[in-house]
Short mmCIF file of C-alpha atoms (C1' of nucleotides) in Angstrom, two decimals:
data_model
loop_
_atom_site.label_atom_id
_atom_site.label_comp_id
_atom_site.label_asym_id
_atom_site.label_seq_id
_atom_site.Cartn_x
_atom_site.Cartn_y
_atom_site.Cartn_z
CA MET A 1 -153.77 -82.36 -14.29
CA THR A 2 -153.71 -85.59 -16.10
CA SER A 3 -156.59 -87.46 -17.62
CA ILE A 4 -159.44 -86.12 -15.26
CA LEU A 5 -160.50 -84.87 -18.74
CA SER A 6 -162.78 -87.38 -20.89
CA ASN A 7 -161.29 -88.96 -24.00
CA THR A 8 -163.58 -86.30 -26.06
CA GLU A 9 -162.30 -83.67 -24.35
CA LEU A 10 -158.64 -84.33 -25.30
CA LEU A 11 -159.69 -85.21 -28.61
CA ILE A 12 -160.85 -81.53 -29.03
CA LEU A 13 -158.23 -79.95 -27.33
CA GLU A 14 -155.57 -81.65 -29.56
CA ALA A 15 -157.64 -80.49 -32.60
CA ALA A 16 -158.21 -76.97 -31.56
CA ARG A 17 -154.46 -77.01 -30.80
CA LYS A 18 -153.78 -77.83 -34.21
CA VAL A 19 -156.34 -75.51 -35.75
CA PHE A 20 -155.49 -72.25 -33.68
CA ILE A 21 -151.80 -72.64 -33.96
CA HIS A 22 -151.85 -72.92 -37.66
CA LYS A 23 -154.68 -70.22 -38.24
CA GLY A 24 -154.75 -67.94 -35.38
CA PHE A 25 -157.91 -67.22 -33.16
CA ALA A 26 -159.54 -65.08 -35.67
CA GLY A 27 -158.72 -67.43 -38.67
CA ALA A 28 -159.88 -70.65 -36.94
CA ARG A 29 -163.24 -71.76 -37.56
CA MET A 30 -165.21 -73.91 -35.01
CA GLN A 31 -166.33 -76.05 -38.05
CA GLU A 32 -162.89 -77.04 -38.70
CA ILE A 33 -161.97 -77.86 -35.16
CA ALA A 34 -164.95 -80.35 -35.13
CA ASP A 35 -163.91 -82.03 -38.41
CA GLU A 36 -160.40 -82.35 -37.10
CA ALA A 37 -161.62 -83.92 -33.87
CA GLY A 38 -164.15 -86.11 -36.04
CA ILE A 39 -166.92 -84.62 -33.73
CA ASN A 40 -170.06 -82.27 -34.43
CA LYS A 41 -169.72 -78.87 -34.00
CA ALA A 42 -172.47 -78.69 -30.95
CA LEU A 43 -169.98 -80.85 -28.93
CA LEU A 44 -167.28 -78.06 -28.91
CA HIS A 45 -170.15 -75.87 -27.24
CA TYR A 46 -170.92 -78.39 -24.92
CA TYR A 47 -167.12 -79.18 -23.63
CA PHE A 48 -166.16 -75.64 -23.66
CA ARG A 49 -168.49 -72.79 -23.40
CA GLY A 50 -167.60 -71.28 -26.97
CA LYS A 51 -164.83 -70.23 -29.30
CA ASP A 52 -163.06 -67.82 -26.55
CA GLN A 53 -162.85 -70.44 -23.98
CA LEU A 54 -161.74 -73.10 -26.19
CA PHE A 55 -158.92 -70.78 -27.33
CA GLU A 56 -158.24 -69.56 -23.87
CA ALA A 57 -157.53 -73.24 -22.71
CA VAL A 58 -155.30 -74.00 -25.93
CA PHE A 59 -153.27 -70.95 -25.43
CA ALA A 60 -152.78 -71.39 -21.62
CA GLN A 61 -151.61 -74.97 -22.22
CA ALA A 62 -149.23 -73.53 -25.02
CA VAL A 63 -147.62 -71.03 -22.68
CA ALA A 64 -147.48 -73.37 -20.09
CA SER A 65 -145.24 -75.69 -22.24
CA PHE A 66 -142.79 -73.17 -22.48
CA LEU A 67 -142.15 -70.58 -19.96
CA PRO A 68 -141.85 -72.75 -16.90
CA MET A 69 -138.84 -74.19 -18.38
CA ILE A 70 -137.18 -71.00 -19.27
CA LYS A 71 -137.98 -69.84 -15.68
CA ASP A 72 -136.41 -73.14 -14.00
CA VAL A 73 -133.23 -72.72 -16.18
CA LEU A 74 -132.62 -69.37 -15.51
CA GLU A 75 -133.10 -69.45 -12.00
CA ALA A 76 -131.28 -72.47 -11.45
CA GLU A 77 -128.43 -72.60 -8.98
CA ILE A 78 -125.63 -73.58 -11.32
CA PRO A 79 -122.64 -71.69 -12.58
CA PHE A 80 -123.34 -69.38 -15.45
CA ARG A 81 -121.60 -70.90 -18.43
CA GLU A 82 -123.23 -74.14 -17.39
CA LYS A 83 -126.55 -72.46 -17.26
CA ILE A 84 -126.08 -71.18 -20.59
CA VAL A 85 -125.21 -74.76 -22.16
CA LYS A 86 -128.05 -76.36 -20.52
CA PHE A 87 -130.60 -73.42 -21.48
CA VAL A 88 -129.85 -73.57 -25.19
CA ASP A 89 -129.78 -77.33 -25.22
CA THR A 90 -133.01 -78.00 -23.31
CA TYR A 91 -134.76 -74.84 -24.99
CA VAL A 92 -134.01 -75.67 -28.76
CA ASP A 93 -134.86 -79.40 -28.09
CA LEU A 94 -138.23 -78.22 -26.63
CA LEU A 95 -138.50 -75.97 -29.95
CA LEU A 96 -137.98 -78.98 -32.30
CA ALA A 97 -140.52 -80.65 -30.54
CA ASN A 98 -143.07 -77.88 -30.69
CA PRO A 99 -141.81 -75.59 -33.44
CA HIS A 100 -144.84 -73.64 -33.85
CA ILE A 101 -145.97 -72.65 -30.34
CA PRO A 102 -143.43 -69.35 -29.94
CA ALA A 103 -145.04 -67.87 -33.45
CA PHE A 104 -148.70 -68.73 -32.15
CA VAL A 105 -147.99 -66.99 -28.67
CA ILE A 106 -146.44 -64.03 -30.16
CA GLN A 107 -149.07 -63.75 -32.68
CA GLU A 108 -152.08 -63.67 -30.41
CA LEU A 109 -150.06 -61.58 -27.93
CA ASN A 110 -149.55 -58.93 -30.61
CA THR A 111 -153.21 -58.82 -31.79
CA ASP A 112 -154.51 -58.79 -28.15
CA PRO A 113 -151.98 -57.79 -25.97
CA LEU A 114 -154.16 -56.94 -22.89
CA ARG A 115 -155.95 -60.24 -22.67
CA PHE A 116 -153.03 -62.18 -21.42
CA VAL A 117 -150.86 -59.75 -19.50
CA ASP A 118 -151.83 -61.06 -15.91
CA LYS A 119 -151.55 -64.56 -17.33
CA LEU A 120 -147.85 -64.09 -18.24
CA LYS A 121 -147.14 -62.30 -14.85
CA ASN A 122 -148.23 -65.84 -13.07
CA TYR A 123 -145.46 -67.45 -14.73
CA GLY A 124 -143.51 -64.20 -13.56
CA ILE A 125 -139.93 -65.04 -14.78
CA ASN A 126 -137.54 -63.23 -12.57
CA PRO A 127 -134.20 -62.39 -14.60
CA GLU A 128 -132.82 -60.80 -11.62
CA ILE A 129 -131.04 -63.86 -10.60
CA LEU A 130 -129.62 -64.29 -13.73
CA PHE A 131 -128.59 -60.65 -13.71
CA GLU A 132 -126.88 -61.10 -10.35
CA GLN A 133 -124.91 -64.06 -11.23
CA ILE A 134 -123.43 -62.21 -14.36
CA LYS A 135 -122.41 -59.26 -12.24
CA MET A 136 -120.84 -61.87 -10.01
CA ASP A 137 -118.94 -63.56 -12.62
CA VAL A 138 -117.88 -60.06 -13.94
CA LYS A 139 -116.60 -58.75 -10.95
CA ASN A 140 -114.70 -62.26 -10.26
CA GLY A 141 -113.26 -61.67 -13.65
CA GLN A 142 -114.79 -64.96 -15.09
CA ILE A 143 -116.23 -63.03 -18.04
CA ARG A 144 -116.14 -59.60 -19.57
CA GLU A 145 -118.32 -56.95 -18.68
CA ILE A 146 -121.96 -57.44 -20.12
CA ARG A 147 -125.22 -56.22 -19.31
CA GLY A 148 -127.90 -58.90 -18.20
CA ASP A 149 -131.26 -57.56 -20.32
CA HIS A 150 -129.26 -57.36 -23.41
CA PHE A 151 -127.68 -60.51 -22.88
CA ILE A 152 -130.75 -62.59 -22.28
CA VAL A 153 -132.61 -60.87 -25.38
CA ASN A 154 -129.38 -61.84 -27.38
CA LEU A 155 -129.66 -65.40 -26.33
CA LEU A 156 -133.56 -65.85 -26.58
CA GLY A 157 -133.58 -64.04 -30.01
CA MET A 158 -130.57 -66.71 -31.44
CA CYS A 159 -132.62 -69.60 -30.17
CA LEU A 160 -136.18 -68.62 -30.89
CA PHE A 161 -135.81 -66.54 -34.39
CA PRO A 162 -135.32 -69.52 -36.74
CA PHE A 163 -138.23 -70.94 -35.52
CA ILE A 164 -140.60 -68.12 -35.51
CA ALA A 165 -139.16 -66.89 -38.92
CA ARG A 166 -138.95 -70.03 -40.40
CA PRO A 167 -140.38 -69.62 -43.91
CA VAL A 168 -138.48 -66.50 -44.41
CA VAL A 169 -135.14 -67.80 -43.07
CA GLN A 170 -135.43 -71.11 -44.86
CA GLY A 171 -136.12 -69.49 -48.09
CA MET A 172 -133.16 -66.84 -47.72
CA LEU A 173 -130.73 -69.85 -46.90
CA ARG A 174 -132.27 -71.71 -49.99
CA LYS A 175 -132.42 -74.95 -47.58
CA SER A 176 -134.66 -77.89 -47.96
CA ASN A 177 -136.83 -79.04 -45.28
CA GLU A 178 -134.47 -81.94 -44.11
CA GLN A 179 -131.51 -79.38 -44.25
CA TYR A 180 -133.37 -77.01 -42.33
CA GLU A 181 -134.03 -79.21 -39.80
CA LEU A 182 -130.34 -80.25 -39.39
CA PHE A 183 -129.35 -76.53 -39.49
CA LEU A 184 -131.76 -76.14 -36.18
CA HIS A 185 -129.99 -78.85 -34.74
CA GLU A 186 -126.85 -77.55 -35.28
CA ARG A 187 -127.69 -74.46 -33.64
CA LYS A 188 -127.48 -75.78 -30.15
CA LYS A 189 -123.78 -76.10 -30.65
CA GLU A 190 -123.48 -72.88 -32.74
CA VAL A 191 -125.40 -70.80 -30.38
CA VAL A 192 -123.25 -71.97 -27.44
CA GLN A 193 -120.08 -71.27 -29.22
CA PHE A 194 -121.13 -68.12 -30.37
CA VAL A 195 -121.98 -66.79 -26.93
CA MET A 196 -119.16 -68.31 -25.11
CA GLN A 197 -116.95 -66.65 -27.34
CA SER A 198 -118.51 -63.23 -26.94
CA ILE A 199 -118.55 -63.49 -23.10
CA ALA A 200 -114.77 -64.48 -22.97
CA LEU A 201 -112.30 -62.05 -21.54
CA SER A 202 -110.27 -60.70 -24.40
CA MET B 1 -144.29 -45.09 -57.64
CA THR B 2 -144.99 -41.64 -55.90
CA SER B 3 -148.50 -40.02 -55.85
CA ILE B 4 -149.94 -41.40 -59.12
CA LEU B 5 -152.13 -42.66 -56.81
CA SER B 6 -155.36 -40.46 -55.39
CA ASN B 7 -155.61 -38.88 -52.06
CA THR B 8 -158.44 -41.35 -51.09
CA GLU B 9 -156.50 -44.31 -52.34
CA LEU B 10 -153.55 -43.09 -50.22
CA LEU B 11 -156.07 -42.68 -47.11
CA ILE B 12 -157.57 -46.21 -47.60
CA LEU B 13 -153.95 -47.87 -47.94
CA GLU B 14 -152.97 -45.88 -44.85
CA ALA B 15 -155.87 -47.14 -42.81
CA ALA B 16 -155.55 -50.66 -44.12
CA ARG B 17 -152.00 -50.64 -43.02
CA LYS B 18 -152.96 -49.91 -39.39
CA VAL B 19 -155.93 -52.28 -39.12
CA PHE B 20 -154.18 -55.29 -41.03
CA ILE B 21 -150.89 -54.93 -39.00
CA HIS B 22 -152.88 -54.62 -35.60
CA LYS B 23 -155.37 -57.30 -36.35
CA GLY B 24 -153.96 -59.62 -38.98
CA PHE B 25 -155.75 -60.38 -42.23
CA ALA B 26 -158.48 -62.72 -40.58
CA GLY B 27 -158.94 -60.39 -37.63
CA ALA B 28 -159.44 -57.23 -39.72
CA ARG B 29 -162.94 -55.84 -40.88
CA MET B 30 -163.50 -53.95 -43.79
CA GLN B 31 -165.72 -51.86 -41.68
CA GLU B 32 -163.15 -50.78 -39.30
CA ILE B 33 -160.60 -50.17 -42.12
CA ALA B 34 -163.37 -47.74 -43.90
CA ASP B 35 -163.96 -45.91 -40.25
CA GLU B 36 -160.39 -45.61 -39.82
CA ALA B 37 -159.95 -43.79 -43.17
CA GLY B 38 -163.18 -41.81 -42.54
CA ILE B 39 -165.08 -42.86 -45.65
CA ASN B 40 -167.50 -45.78 -46.45
CA LYS B 41 -167.08 -49.11 -46.74
CA ALA B 42 -168.15 -49.49 -50.65
CA LEU B 43 -165.30 -47.18 -51.55
CA LEU B 44 -162.77 -49.97 -50.20
CA HIS B 45 -163.97 -52.19 -52.81
CA TYR B 46 -164.32 -49.28 -55.99
CA TYR B 47 -160.52 -48.68 -55.40
CA PHE B 48 -159.56 -52.16 -54.44
CA ARG B 49 -161.60 -55.28 -55.62
CA GLY B 50 -162.01 -56.74 -52.17
CA LYS B 51 -160.38 -57.65 -49.09
CA ASP B 52 -157.68 -59.92 -50.56
CA GLN B 53 -156.40 -57.39 -52.82
CA LEU B 54 -156.34 -54.65 -50.33
CA PHE B 55 -154.57 -57.04 -47.98
CA GLU B 56 -152.22 -57.95 -50.86
CA ALA B 57 -151.34 -54.21 -51.57
CA VAL B 58 -150.53 -53.44 -47.71
CA PHE B 59 -148.55 -56.87 -47.25
CA ALA B 60 -146.29 -56.09 -50.24
CA GLN B 61 -145.82 -52.71 -49.19
CA ALA B 62 -144.54 -54.08 -45.73
CA VAL B 63 -142.13 -56.51 -47.36
CA ALA B 64 -140.99 -53.77 -49.67
CA SER B 65 -139.91 -51.66 -46.69
CA PHE B 66 -137.87 -54.26 -45.27
CA LEU B 67 -136.29 -56.80 -47.41
CA PRO B 68 -134.43 -54.58 -50.03
CA MET B 69 -132.17 -52.83 -47.21
CA ILE B 70 -131.20 -56.24 -45.72
CA LYS B 71 -130.42 -57.01 -49.28
CA ASP B 72 -128.40 -53.78 -50.17
CA VAL B 73 -126.29 -53.84 -47.22
CA LEU B 74 -125.72 -57.72 -47.11
CA GLU B 75 -124.51 -57.49 -50.85
CA ALA B 76 -122.59 -54.32 -50.38
CA GLU B 77 -118.76 -54.33 -51.22
CA ILE B 78 -117.53 -53.23 -48.04
CA PRO B 79 -115.42 -54.72 -45.37
CA PHE B 80 -117.03 -57.68 -43.34
CA ARG B 81 -116.55 -55.82 -39.90
CA GLU B 82 -117.94 -52.63 -41.25
CA LYS B 83 -120.92 -54.18 -42.95
CA ILE B 84 -122.03 -55.62 -39.59
CA VAL B 85 -121.87 -52.00 -37.96
CA LYS B 86 -123.82 -50.70 -40.96
CA PHE B 87 -126.28 -53.32 -40.90
CA VAL B 88 -127.36 -53.48 -37.49
CA ASP B 89 -127.28 -49.51 -37.25
CA THR B 90 -129.48 -49.16 -40.21
CA TYR B 91 -131.85 -52.07 -39.48
CA VAL B 92 -132.48 -51.29 -35.92
CA ASP B 93 -133.12 -47.58 -36.87
CA LEU B 94 -135.73 -49.12 -39.72
CA LEU B 95 -137.32 -51.17 -36.93
CA LEU B 96 -137.63 -48.62 -34.65
CA ALA B 97 -139.56 -46.44 -37.10
CA ASN B 98 -141.67 -49.55 -38.02
CA PRO B 99 -141.73 -51.67 -35.05
CA HIS B 100 -144.83 -53.90 -36.09
CA ILE B 101 -144.12 -54.64 -39.42
CA PRO B 102 -141.68 -58.03 -38.74
CA ALA B 103 -144.62 -59.53 -36.60
CA PHE B 104 -146.94 -58.70 -39.19
CA VAL B 105 -145.02 -60.30 -42.01
CA ILE B 106 -144.34 -63.36 -39.98
CA GLN B 107 -147.68 -63.79 -38.72
CA GLU B 108 -149.12 -63.82 -42.25
CA LEU B 109 -146.37 -65.77 -43.66
CA ASN B 110 -146.78 -68.48 -41.08
CA THR B 111 -150.80 -68.91 -41.58
CA ASP B 112 -150.68 -68.84 -45.15
CA PRO B 113 -147.05 -69.71 -46.26
CA LEU B 114 -147.62 -70.54 -49.79
CA ARG B 115 -149.35 -67.43 -50.58
CA PHE B 116 -146.31 -65.23 -50.68
CA VAL B 117 -143.43 -67.69 -51.53
CA ASP B 118 -142.95 -66.18 -54.92
CA LYS B 119 -143.23 -62.62 -53.79
CA LEU B 120 -140.27 -63.29 -51.68
CA LYS B 121 -138.17 -64.81 -54.41
CA ASN B 122 -138.49 -61.36 -56.03
CA TYR B 123 -136.31 -59.78 -53.57
CA GLY B 124 -134.23 -62.66 -53.54
CA ILE B 125 -131.72 -62.16 -50.81
CA ASN B 126 -128.64 -63.78 -52.00
CA PRO B 127 -126.44 -64.63 -48.91
CA GLU B 128 -123.80 -66.04 -50.80
CA ILE B 129 -121.72 -62.93 -51.11
CA LEU B 130 -121.54 -62.51 -47.28
CA PHE B 131 -120.72 -66.15 -46.93
CA GLU B 132 -117.76 -65.64 -49.21
CA GLN B 133 -116.60 -62.93 -47.44
CA ILE B 134 -116.73 -64.58 -44.30
CA LYS B 135 -114.85 -67.42 -45.94
CA MET B 136 -112.32 -64.81 -47.00
CA ASP B 137 -111.77 -63.12 -43.90
CA VAL B 138 -111.45 -66.64 -41.98
CA LYS B 139 -108.79 -67.73 -44.38
CA ASN B 140 -106.96 -64.56 -43.85
CA GLY B 141 -107.04 -64.69 -40.13
CA GLN B 142 -109.27 -61.82 -39.58
CA ILE B 143 -111.80 -63.44 -38.04
CA ARG B 144 -112.25 -66.84 -36.35
CA GLU B 145 -113.67 -69.63 -37.96
CA ILE B 146 -117.56 -69.29 -38.36
CA ARG B 147 -120.42 -70.42 -40.46
CA GLY B 148 -122.31 -67.82 -42.69
CA ASP B 149 -125.53 -69.50 -42.34
CA HIS B 150 -125.77 -69.71 -38.43
CA PHE B 151 -124.03 -66.18 -38.17
CA ILE B 152 -126.67 -64.31 -40.22
CA VAL B 153 -129.49 -65.95 -38.13
CA ASN B 154 -127.87 -65.00 -34.93
CA LEU B 155 -127.43 -61.45 -36.49
CA LEU B 156 -130.97 -61.31 -37.52
CA GLY B 157 -132.26 -62.97 -34.37
CA MET B 158 -130.63 -60.43 -31.88
CA CYS B 159 -131.90 -57.38 -34.18
CA LEU B 160 -135.31 -58.44 -34.84
CA PHE B 161 -136.52 -60.57 -31.85
CA PRO B 162 -136.82 -57.63 -29.12
CA PHE B 163 -139.30 -56.25 -31.65
CA ILE B 164 -141.16 -59.29 -32.73
CA ALA B 165 -141.66 -60.50 -29.32
CA ARG B 166 -142.03 -57.14 -27.58
CA PRO B 167 -144.87 -57.83 -25.18
CA VAL B 168 -143.18 -61.09 -23.64
CA VAL B 169 -139.66 -59.32 -23.34
CA GLN B 170 -140.65 -56.16 -22.15
CA GLY B 171 -142.94 -57.82 -19.63
CA MET B 172 -140.01 -60.13 -18.38
CA LEU B 173 -137.59 -57.24 -18.06
CA ARG B 174 -140.10 -55.27 -16.35
CA LYS B 175 -139.48 -52.24 -18.11
CA SER B 176 -141.73 -49.21 -18.80
CA ASN B 177 -142.35 -47.99 -22.18
CA GLU B 178 -139.98 -45.14 -22.06
CA GLN B 179 -137.26 -47.76 -20.58
CA TYR B 180 -137.93 -50.20 -23.61
CA GLU B 181 -137.62 -47.75 -25.99
CA LEU B 182 -134.09 -46.56 -24.47
CA PHE B 183 -133.15 -50.44 -24.46
CA LEU B 184 -134.11 -50.75 -28.19
CA HIS B 185 -131.95 -47.85 -29.01
CA GLU B 186 -129.08 -49.31 -27.08
CA ARG B 187 -129.09 -52.48 -28.80
CA LYS B 188 -127.15 -51.05 -31.84
CA LYS B 189 -124.25 -50.74 -29.76
CA GLU B 190 -124.72 -53.76 -27.54
CA VAL B 191 -125.30 -56.19 -30.52
CA VAL B 192 -122.39 -54.82 -32.59
CA GLN B 193 -120.00 -55.33 -29.68
CA PHE B 194 -121.59 -58.73 -28.85
CA VAL B 195 -121.03 -59.96 -32.34
CA MET B 196 -117.58 -58.31 -32.82
CA GLN B 197 -116.26 -59.80 -29.62
CA SER B 198 -117.74 -63.35 -30.68
CA ILE B 199 -115.92 -63.17 -34.31
CA ALA B 200 -112.70 -62.05 -32.89
CA LEU B 201 -109.80 -64.55 -32.99
CA SER B 202 -109.24 -65.79 -29.42
"C1'" DG C 1 -165.96 -40.70 -56.92
"C1'" DT C 2 -168.89 -41.14 -52.92
"C1'" DC C 3 -172.76 -42.59 -50.50
"C1'" DT C 4 -177.14 -45.47 -49.03
"C1'" DA C 5 -179.34 -49.72 -49.01
"C1'" DT C 6 -179.16 -54.42 -49.46
"C1'" DA C 7 -177.99 -59.06 -50.86
"C1'" DC C 8 -175.84 -63.23 -49.65
"C1'" DT C 9 -172.65 -66.12 -47.31
"C1'" DC C 10 -170.31 -67.58 -43.32
"C1'" DT C 11 -170.23 -68.80 -38.66
"C1'" DG C 12 -170.83 -69.03 -33.83
"C1'" DA C 13 -174.14 -70.62 -30.79
"C1'" DT C 14 -178.50 -72.85 -29.39
"C1'" DA C 15 -182.86 -75.89 -29.28
"C1'" DG C 16 -183.77 -80.39 -29.05
"C1'" DA C 17 -184.39 -85.39 -30.52
"C1'" DC C 18 -182.33 -89.46 -29.21
"C1'" DG D 1 -172.94 -87.38 -24.46
"C1'" DT D 2 -173.77 -86.96 -29.02
"C1'" DC D 3 -176.34 -85.92 -33.20
"C1'" DT D 4 -179.39 -83.17 -36.51
"C1'" DA D 5 -181.50 -78.55 -37.67
"C1'" DT D 6 -181.85 -73.98 -37.03
"C1'" DC D 7 -181.46 -69.20 -35.53
"C1'" DA D 8 -179.28 -64.61 -35.22
"C1'" DG D 9 -175.52 -61.80 -35.89
"C1'" DA D 10 -171.66 -60.47 -38.38
"C1'" DG D 11 -169.06 -59.63 -42.62
"C1'" DT D 12 -167.69 -59.10 -47.42
"C1'" DA D 13 -169.63 -57.79 -51.52
"C1'" DT D 14 -172.73 -55.62 -55.00
"C1'" DA D 15 -176.57 -52.47 -56.93
"C1'" DG D 16 -177.88 -48.27 -57.92
"C1'" DA D 17 -178.74 -43.12 -56.67
"C1'" DC D 18 -176.51 -38.87 -56.64
#
DNA sequence: GTCTATACTCTGATAGAC
DNA sequence: GTCTATCAGAGTATAGAC
């Protein structure tokens, strides 16, 4: 998977990533990608067949950088509470390193849902393992009775939302960029605490 | 605000809303909007000056249909717990009626953040009132100690995420359209319960 | 107010030299 | 592999008849 790709090819991919993520598929311009990569427009077509295929490469990479990690943690064989902590920690760190990926994926998924349905299935995240784990812990009196599907959506929502909707949220909270970065870091602790408190037996 | 607008103008706005929300600004085509409205392309320019201004009208309407409600509830003078229930209920219902608005707003806000910064300020949601309310309830021993900024992000994230990321979430949970609709309705109860449990004194 | 026809710009893609 | 030059199509916008 690594560096069978030529130097120029990587340059193009990186430039394309920047532009596509910033502007979306429809808003991106091949010329801008070429400029960003410091090469000529024709080279884009030489390495990739066209805009569609270049985008496809970028999108696949974006998805590949996120879904497998969710999958691994969710399906790991560790206790439920431990899993939550690990998930939030690693996931928010991943988001801090790639803050624009989720909005990008969601945006393109919404404008063209069918294009990638099959791709998503390849990463087939199976939440059943987590659901079973929750049922077990409920039965054993470890946690209060909760539903797995709603729980996972709550968890994902709390982790992802401040990244996806950053402009709105940051504006609403009247935070500077530095303050918001700090805020995002804090969320690891805060989300875990919020969840732990909620699943505890009352 | 109502029906000073001509019939055709409303027809155009409604068509533009559909197309812009579905395709985004860059992906939308004036021709498609004209077709959707059942009129000619030139009429779009007659009523609105061009694509930019037509989009502006649609976007403003989309924002206007959501932010004021958040503001009203957040700033209302009712007890904290009551406010949460009311917020989740009314907000999720609003989302059920307009499920594509949030992703649309976020998408355009991300691709062109500067364009609407001032517009958002007009709706200036002031979360300070809620923060003060939380501090008061904490002091009075009504709820455990929580931070207002993280709390509001948690709440918004849990409400909005299943709408914004519907394709991914629905696929992950392997739900049919009908099942997912039901799931979204259920969230009103589930989110409230999740939050209430979390803010309770332990 | 609404239509047809058209001008003009932008952009993705290709041809062909080096 | 990389560049310059250019084509063909799409898309916004406008002119002008009715």
